Structure formats: structure tokens, C-alpha cells
PDB file of C-alpha atoms in Angstrom:
ATOM      1  CA  UNK A   1     100.082  68.870  59.374  1.00 75.00           C
ATOM      2  CA  UNK A   2      99.322  68.747  63.034  1.00 89.00           C
ATOM      3  CA  UNK A   3      97.234  67.222  65.762  1.00 92.00           C
ATOM      4  CA  UNK A   4      93.545  67.972  66.225  1.00 94.00           C
ATOM      5  CA  UNK A   5      90.334  67.038  67.978  1.00 96.00           C
ATOM      6  CA  UNK A   6      86.836  67.914  66.742  1.00 95.00           C
ATOM      7  CA  UNK A   7      84.086  69.019  69.082  1.00 95.00           C
ATOM      8  CA  UNK A   8      80.489  70.246  69.258  1.00 93.00           C
ATOM      9  CA  UNK A   9      80.202  72.657  72.181  1.00 91.00           C
ATOM     10  CA  UNK A  10      77.661  75.000  73.671  1.00 88.00           C
ATOM     11  CA  UNK A  11      78.867  78.557  74.430  1.00 87.00           C
ATOM     12  CA  UNK A  12      78.837  77.607  78.119  1.00 92.00           C
ATOM     13  CA  UNK A  13      81.112  74.639  77.465  1.00 93.00           C
ATOM     14  CA  UNK A  14      83.468  76.825  75.441  1.00 91.00           C
ATOM     15  CA  UNK A  15      83.700  79.186  78.418  1.00 93.00           C
ATOM     16  CA  UNK A  16      84.244  76.294  80.833  1.00 96.00           C
ATOM     17  CA  UNK A  17      87.073  74.872  78.735  1.00 96.00           C
ATOM     18  CA  UNK A  18      88.756  78.285  78.485  1.00 96.00           C
ATOM     19  CA  UNK A  19      88.411  78.739  82.265  1.00 97.00           C
ATOM     20  CA  UNK A  20      89.863  75.278  82.833  1.00 97.00           C
ATOM     21  CA  UNK A  21      92.915  76.093  80.703  1.00 97.00           C
ATOM     22  CA  UNK A  22      93.314  79.482  82.410  1.00 96.00           C
ATOM     23  CA  UNK A  23      93.297  77.768  85.803  1.00 96.00           C
ATOM     24  CA  UNK A  24      96.117  75.456  84.710  1.00 95.00           C
ATOM     25  CA  UNK A  25      98.196  77.842  82.554  1.00 95.00           C
ATOM     26  CA  UNK A  26      98.709  81.549  81.962  1.00 95.00           C
ATOM     27  CA  UNK A  27      97.034  81.931  78.593  1.00 96.00           C
ATOM     28  CA  UNK A  28      95.411  84.546  76.408  1.00 95.00           C
ATOM     29  CA  UNK A  29      92.541  83.795  74.057  1.00 96.00           C
ATOM     30  CA  UNK A  30      92.670  86.031  70.998  1.00 96.00           C
ATOM     31  CA  UNK A  31      91.235  86.356  67.506  1.00 95.00           C
ATOM     32  CA  UNK A  32      93.409  84.995  64.728  1.00 94.00           C
ATOM     33  CA  UNK A  33      92.623  87.838  62.289  1.00 93.00           C
ATOM     34  CA  UNK A  34      92.848  91.570  63.045  1.00 94.00           C
ATOM     35  CA  UNK A  35      91.842  94.700  61.111  1.00 93.00           C
ATOM     36  CA  UNK A  36      94.351  96.343  58.806  1.00 93.00           C
ATOM     37  CA  UNK A  37      94.905  99.154  61.319  1.00 95.00           C
ATOM     38  CA  UNK A  38      95.893  96.675  64.048  1.00 96.00           C
ATOM     39  CA  UNK A  39      98.529  98.060  66.433  1.00 96.00           C
ATOM     40  CA  UNK A  40     100.320  94.669  66.530  1.00 95.00           C
ATOM     41  CA  UNK A  41     100.186  94.724  70.338  1.00 93.00           C
ATOM     42  CA  UNK A  42      96.633  94.406  71.633  1.00 94.00           C
ATOM     43  CA  UNK A  43      95.203  90.907  71.315  1.00 96.00           C
ATOM     44  CA  UNK A  44      91.427  90.521  71.668  1.00 95.00           C
ATOM     45  CA  UNK A  45      88.722  87.923  71.027  1.00 93.00           C
ATOM     46  CA  UNK A  46      85.303  89.049  69.872  1.00 87.00           C
ATOM     47  CA  UNK A  47      82.245  87.102  71.021  1.00 83.00           C
ATOM     48  CA  UNK A  48      81.292  86.284  67.430  1.00 83.00           C
ATOM     49  CA  UNK A  49      84.738  85.105  66.333  1.00 87.00           C
ATOM     50  CA  UNK A  50      84.720  81.896  64.327  1.00 88.00           C
ATOM     51  CA  UNK A  51      88.344  81.125  65.006  1.00 90.00           C
ATOM     52  CA  UNK A  52      90.693  82.164  67.734  1.00 94.00           C
ATOM     53  CA  UNK A  53      93.929  81.146  69.364  1.00 95.00           C
ATOM     54  CA  UNK A  54      94.923  79.986  72.815  1.00 96.00           C
ATOM     55  CA  UNK A  55      98.330  81.581  73.348  1.00 96.00           C
ATOM     56  CA  UNK A  56     100.732  80.970  76.213  1.00 95.00           C
ATOM     57  CA  UNK A  57     101.341  84.405  77.744  1.00 95.00           C
ATOM     58  CA  UNK A  58     105.098  83.812  77.810  1.00 94.00           C
ATOM     59  CA  UNK A  59     105.235  83.773  74.013  1.00 92.00           C
ATOM     60  CA  UNK A  60     102.682  86.407  73.005  1.00 94.00           C
ATOM     61  CA  UNK A  61     105.440  88.673  71.619  1.00 93.00           C
ATOM     62  CA  UNK A  62     106.893  85.834  69.536  1.00 90.00           C
ATOM     63  CA  UNK A  63     103.477  84.872  68.170  1.00 91.00           C
ATOM     64  CA  UNK A  64     102.627  88.494  67.324  1.00 94.00           C
ATOM     65  CA  UNK A  65     106.054  88.932  65.757  1.00 91.00           C
ATOM     66  CA  UNK A  66     105.339  86.053  63.378  1.00 89.00           C
ATOM     67  CA  UNK A  67     102.028  87.550  62.197  1.00 93.00           C
ATOM     68  CA  UNK A  68     101.546  88.255  58.511  1.00 93.00           C
ATOM     69  CA  UNK A  69      99.398  90.640  56.516  1.00 96.00           C
ATOM     70  CA  UNK A  70      96.805  89.217  54.138  1.00 95.00           C
ATOM     71  CA  UNK A  71      96.084  90.693  50.678  1.00 96.00           C
ATOM     72  CA  UNK A  72      92.899  92.212  52.194  1.00 95.00           C
ATOM     73  CA  UNK A  73      95.040  94.275  54.555  1.00 96.00           C
ATOM     74  CA  UNK A  74      94.036  92.330  57.653  1.00 95.00           C
ATOM     75  CA  UNK A  75      96.695  90.850  59.886  1.00 96.00           C
ATOM     76  CA  UNK A  76      96.716  87.139  60.650  1.00 94.00           C
ATOM     77  CA  UNK A  77      98.178  85.586  63.788  1.00 92.00           C
ATOM     78  CA  UNK A  78      99.341  82.102  62.874  1.00 85.00           C
ATOM     79  CA  UNK A  79      99.870  78.985  64.943  1.00 84.00           C
ATOM     80  CA  UNK A  80     102.915  77.877  63.028  1.00 82.00           C
ATOM     81  CA  UNK A  81     105.537  75.856  64.788  1.00 78.00           C
ATOM     82  CA  UNK A  82     103.408  74.876  67.801  1.00 85.00           C
ATOM     83  CA  UNK A  83     103.237  78.493  68.935  1.00 88.00           C
ATOM     84  CA  UNK A  84      99.592  78.277  70.090  1.00 92.00           C
ATOM     85  CA  UNK A  85      96.401  76.247  69.831  1.00 95.00           C
ATOM     86  CA  UNK A  86      94.009  77.127  67.019  1.00 94.00           C
ATOM     87  CA  UNK A  87      90.384  76.958  68.078  1.00 94.00           C
ATOM     88  CA  UNK A  88      88.002  76.932  65.133  1.00 91.00           C
ATOM     89  CA  UNK A  89      84.270  77.375  65.545  1.00 85.00           C
ATOM     90  CA  UNK A  90      81.576  76.604  62.973  1.00 75.00           C
ATOM     91  CA  UNK A  91      83.581  73.968  61.201  1.00 71.00           C
ATOM     92  CA  UNK A  92      81.203  72.623  58.518  1.00 68.00           C
ATOM     93  CA  UNK A  93      78.036  74.189  59.936  1.00 66.00           C
ATOM     94  CA  UNK A  94      78.094  77.891  58.990  1.00 66.00           C
ATOM     95  CA  UNK A  95      76.993  79.691  62.133  1.00 64.00           C
ATOM     96  CA  UNK A  96      74.596  77.108  63.528  1.00 68.00           C
ATOM     97  CA  UNK A  97      74.353  76.655  67.267  1.00 68.00           C
ATOM     98  CA  UNK A  98      75.855  74.704  68.867  1.00 73.00           C
ATOM     99  CA  UNK A  99      79.113  75.237  67.072  1.00 71.00           C
ATOM    100  CA  UNK A 100      81.094  72.398  65.585  1.00 85.00           C
ATOM    101  CA  UNK A 101      84.777  73.071  65.618  1.00 92.00           C
ATOM    102  CA  UNK A 102      88.194  71.753  66.364  1.00 94.00           C
ATOM    103  CA  UNK A 103      91.297  72.343  68.408  1.00 96.00           C
ATOM    104  CA  UNK A 104      94.471  72.144  66.346  1.00 95.00           C
ATOM    105  CA  UNK A 105      98.196  72.407  66.988  1.00 93.00           C
ATOM    106  CA  UNK A 106     100.468  72.930  64.002  1.00 89.00           C
ATOM    107  CA  UNK A 107     103.250  70.335  64.129  1.00 82.00           C
ATOM    108  CA  UNK A 108     105.115  71.335  60.960  1.00 82.00           C
ATOM    109  CA  UNK A 109     108.728  72.107  61.874  1.00 78.00           C
ATOM    110  CA  UNK A 110     109.390  75.844  61.912  1.00 79.00           C
ATOM    111  CA  UNK A 111     112.234  77.988  63.227  1.00 80.00           C
ATOM    112  CA  UNK A 112     109.897  79.799  65.627  1.00 82.00           C
ATOM    113  CA  UNK A 113     109.404  76.541  67.530  1.00 78.00           C
ATOM    114  CA  UNK A 114     112.905  76.755  68.997  1.00 81.00           C
ATOM    115  CA  UNK A 115     112.094  80.160  70.510  1.00 85.00           C
ATOM    116  CA  UNK A 116     108.655  79.065  71.690  1.00 85.00           C
ATOM    117  CA  UNK A 117     109.838  75.813  73.249  1.00 83.00           C
ATOM    118  CA  UNK A 118     112.707  77.499  75.092  1.00 87.00           C
ATOM    119  CA  UNK A 119     110.198  79.906  76.687  1.00 88.00           C
ATOM    120  CA  UNK A 120     107.460  77.402  77.528  1.00 89.00           C
ATOM    121  CA  UNK A 121     109.232  74.077  77.886  1.00 86.00           C
ATOM    122  CA  UNK A 122     106.739  72.421  75.549  1.00 83.00           C
ATOM    123  CA  UNK A 123     103.681  73.668  77.436  1.00 92.00           C
ATOM    124  CA  UNK A 124     101.674  74.289  74.265  1.00 92.00           C
ATOM    125  CA  UNK A 125     101.473  70.551  73.631  1.00 90.00           C
ATOM    126  CA  UNK A 126     100.642  70.026  77.318  1.00 94.00           C
ATOM    127  CA  UNK A 127      97.862  72.627  77.069  1.00 96.00           C
ATOM    128  CA  UNK A 128      96.471  70.834  74.030  1.00 96.00           C
ATOM    129  CA  UNK A 129      96.564  67.480  75.838  1.00 96.00           C
ATOM    130  CA  UNK A 130      94.776  69.023  78.840  1.00 97.00           C
ATOM    131  CA  UNK A 131      92.096  70.455  76.542  1.00 97.00           C
ATOM    132  CA  UNK A 132      91.647  67.039  74.898  1.00 97.00           C
ATOM    133  CA  UNK A 133      91.400  65.374  78.319  1.00 97.00           C
ATOM    134  CA  UNK A 134      88.760  67.938  79.366  1.00 97.00           C
ATOM    135  CA  UNK A 135      86.737  67.278  76.202  1.00 97.00           C
ATOM    136  CA  UNK A 136      86.883  63.521  76.689  1.00 96.00           C
ATOM    137  CA  UNK A 137      85.863  63.831  80.342  1.00 97.00           C
ATOM    138  CA  UNK A 138      83.022  66.322  79.850  1.00 97.00           C
ATOM    139  CA  UNK A 139      81.703  65.358  76.422  1.00 97.00           C
ATOM    140  CA  UNK A 140      80.379  62.293  74.623  1.00 96.00           C
ATOM    141  CA  UNK A 141      81.961  60.800  71.504  1.00 96.00           C
ATOM    142  CA  UNK A 142      79.200  60.889  68.870  1.00 95.00           C
ATOM    143  CA  UNK A 143      81.273  59.630  65.950  1.00 93.00           C
ATOM    144  CA  UNK A 144      81.019  56.125  64.573  1.00 91.00           C
ATOM    145  CA  UNK A 145      84.389  56.440  62.868  1.00 90.00           C
ATOM    146  CA  UNK A 146      88.014  56.117  63.938  1.00 86.00           C
ATOM    147  CA  UNK A 147      88.360  59.786  64.876  1.00 87.00           C
ATOM    148  CA  UNK A 148      85.984  61.096  67.519  1.00 92.00           C
ATOM    149  CA  UNK A 149      83.693  64.096  67.524  1.00 94.00           C
ATOM    150  CA  UNK A 150      83.247  65.099  71.144  1.00 96.00           C
ATOM    151  CA  UNK A 151      79.836  66.624  71.820  1.00 95.00           C
ATOM    152  CA  UNK A 152      78.719  68.510  74.892  1.00 94.00           C
ATOM    153  CA  UNK A 153      76.920  66.205  77.309  1.00 91.00           C
ATOM    154  CA  UNK A 154      74.373  69.022  77.789  1.00 84.00           C
ATOM    155  CA  UNK A 155      73.042  68.717  74.229  1.00 83.00           C
TER     156      UNK A 155
END
């Protein structure tokens, strides 16, 4: 359960949105899944990642501390308890360009939220709202249904 917005963005628009959020907040953009030999410290985002996280730099240690290991041996950074914004790419379209994805904030109550919110003052929700405002300003709603799909105006 959470809040989300779907989008269809070019790689340039993805970069612009990340830059916009970085200008407003101190954030890191990192992959959500790491190799089994992950040092549990270094957060990176590969260019071909299909999903990543926008993490407030003040809570990186808390987010990393809540990571869990998958049966495959890989580590997963999770967005539980509004700890970061999940950014999924290639939602429904399997690697096609431009990517269709979504921004998502987990709103399920979780104990980690108390630690996160005391550090950020609720900035993760504010970051999400800023990202949504950027999408609505710079993209066109191409959905005919109740929930929008915001597509790059450059497409």
C-alpha cells in the first residue's frame, strides 16, 4: 500500500527529474538490489537498472540497515515505512524505450518510519510531491482513465 504516479520518460527526462530533486534536497539515487558480496555501505545506480531508489542522504544508514538478503544471495534495499522513493523503470514494457515506470512511496506503517521521520521531518513525502509536481508540469497526461500516466512532452 502506498502512493504512486506512473510515467513514460526519456532518459533525458529521467536525468532532469533527478537533477531537479538533487537541487531541492540532498539525495542519493541507488539500485534497489545489490550483489551477494555487497559491502552494505556503497550505494550505486547502474545505467541499465530497471528499478532504483531516491534516498534522503540523512537516512542512508537507516535504509541500508533495513536491507534484507534474498534467497538468491543478493541484497535488497527496501522502501518500507516511507524510507525512500522507489523508482521503477520498464513497468509493463520489458526494456522498450522510452521506459514506462512509476514513482512509489510505501505508506504501510513500519517501525523504521519513526527513525526516518525524526531525521528528515517528513521530507520523503515532500520529495515525492515535488517529483509529482515536476512530472505534471513537464509531461502530458496520456491516460483516459482516473489515474494519469504522465508522458514526456518530448515524445
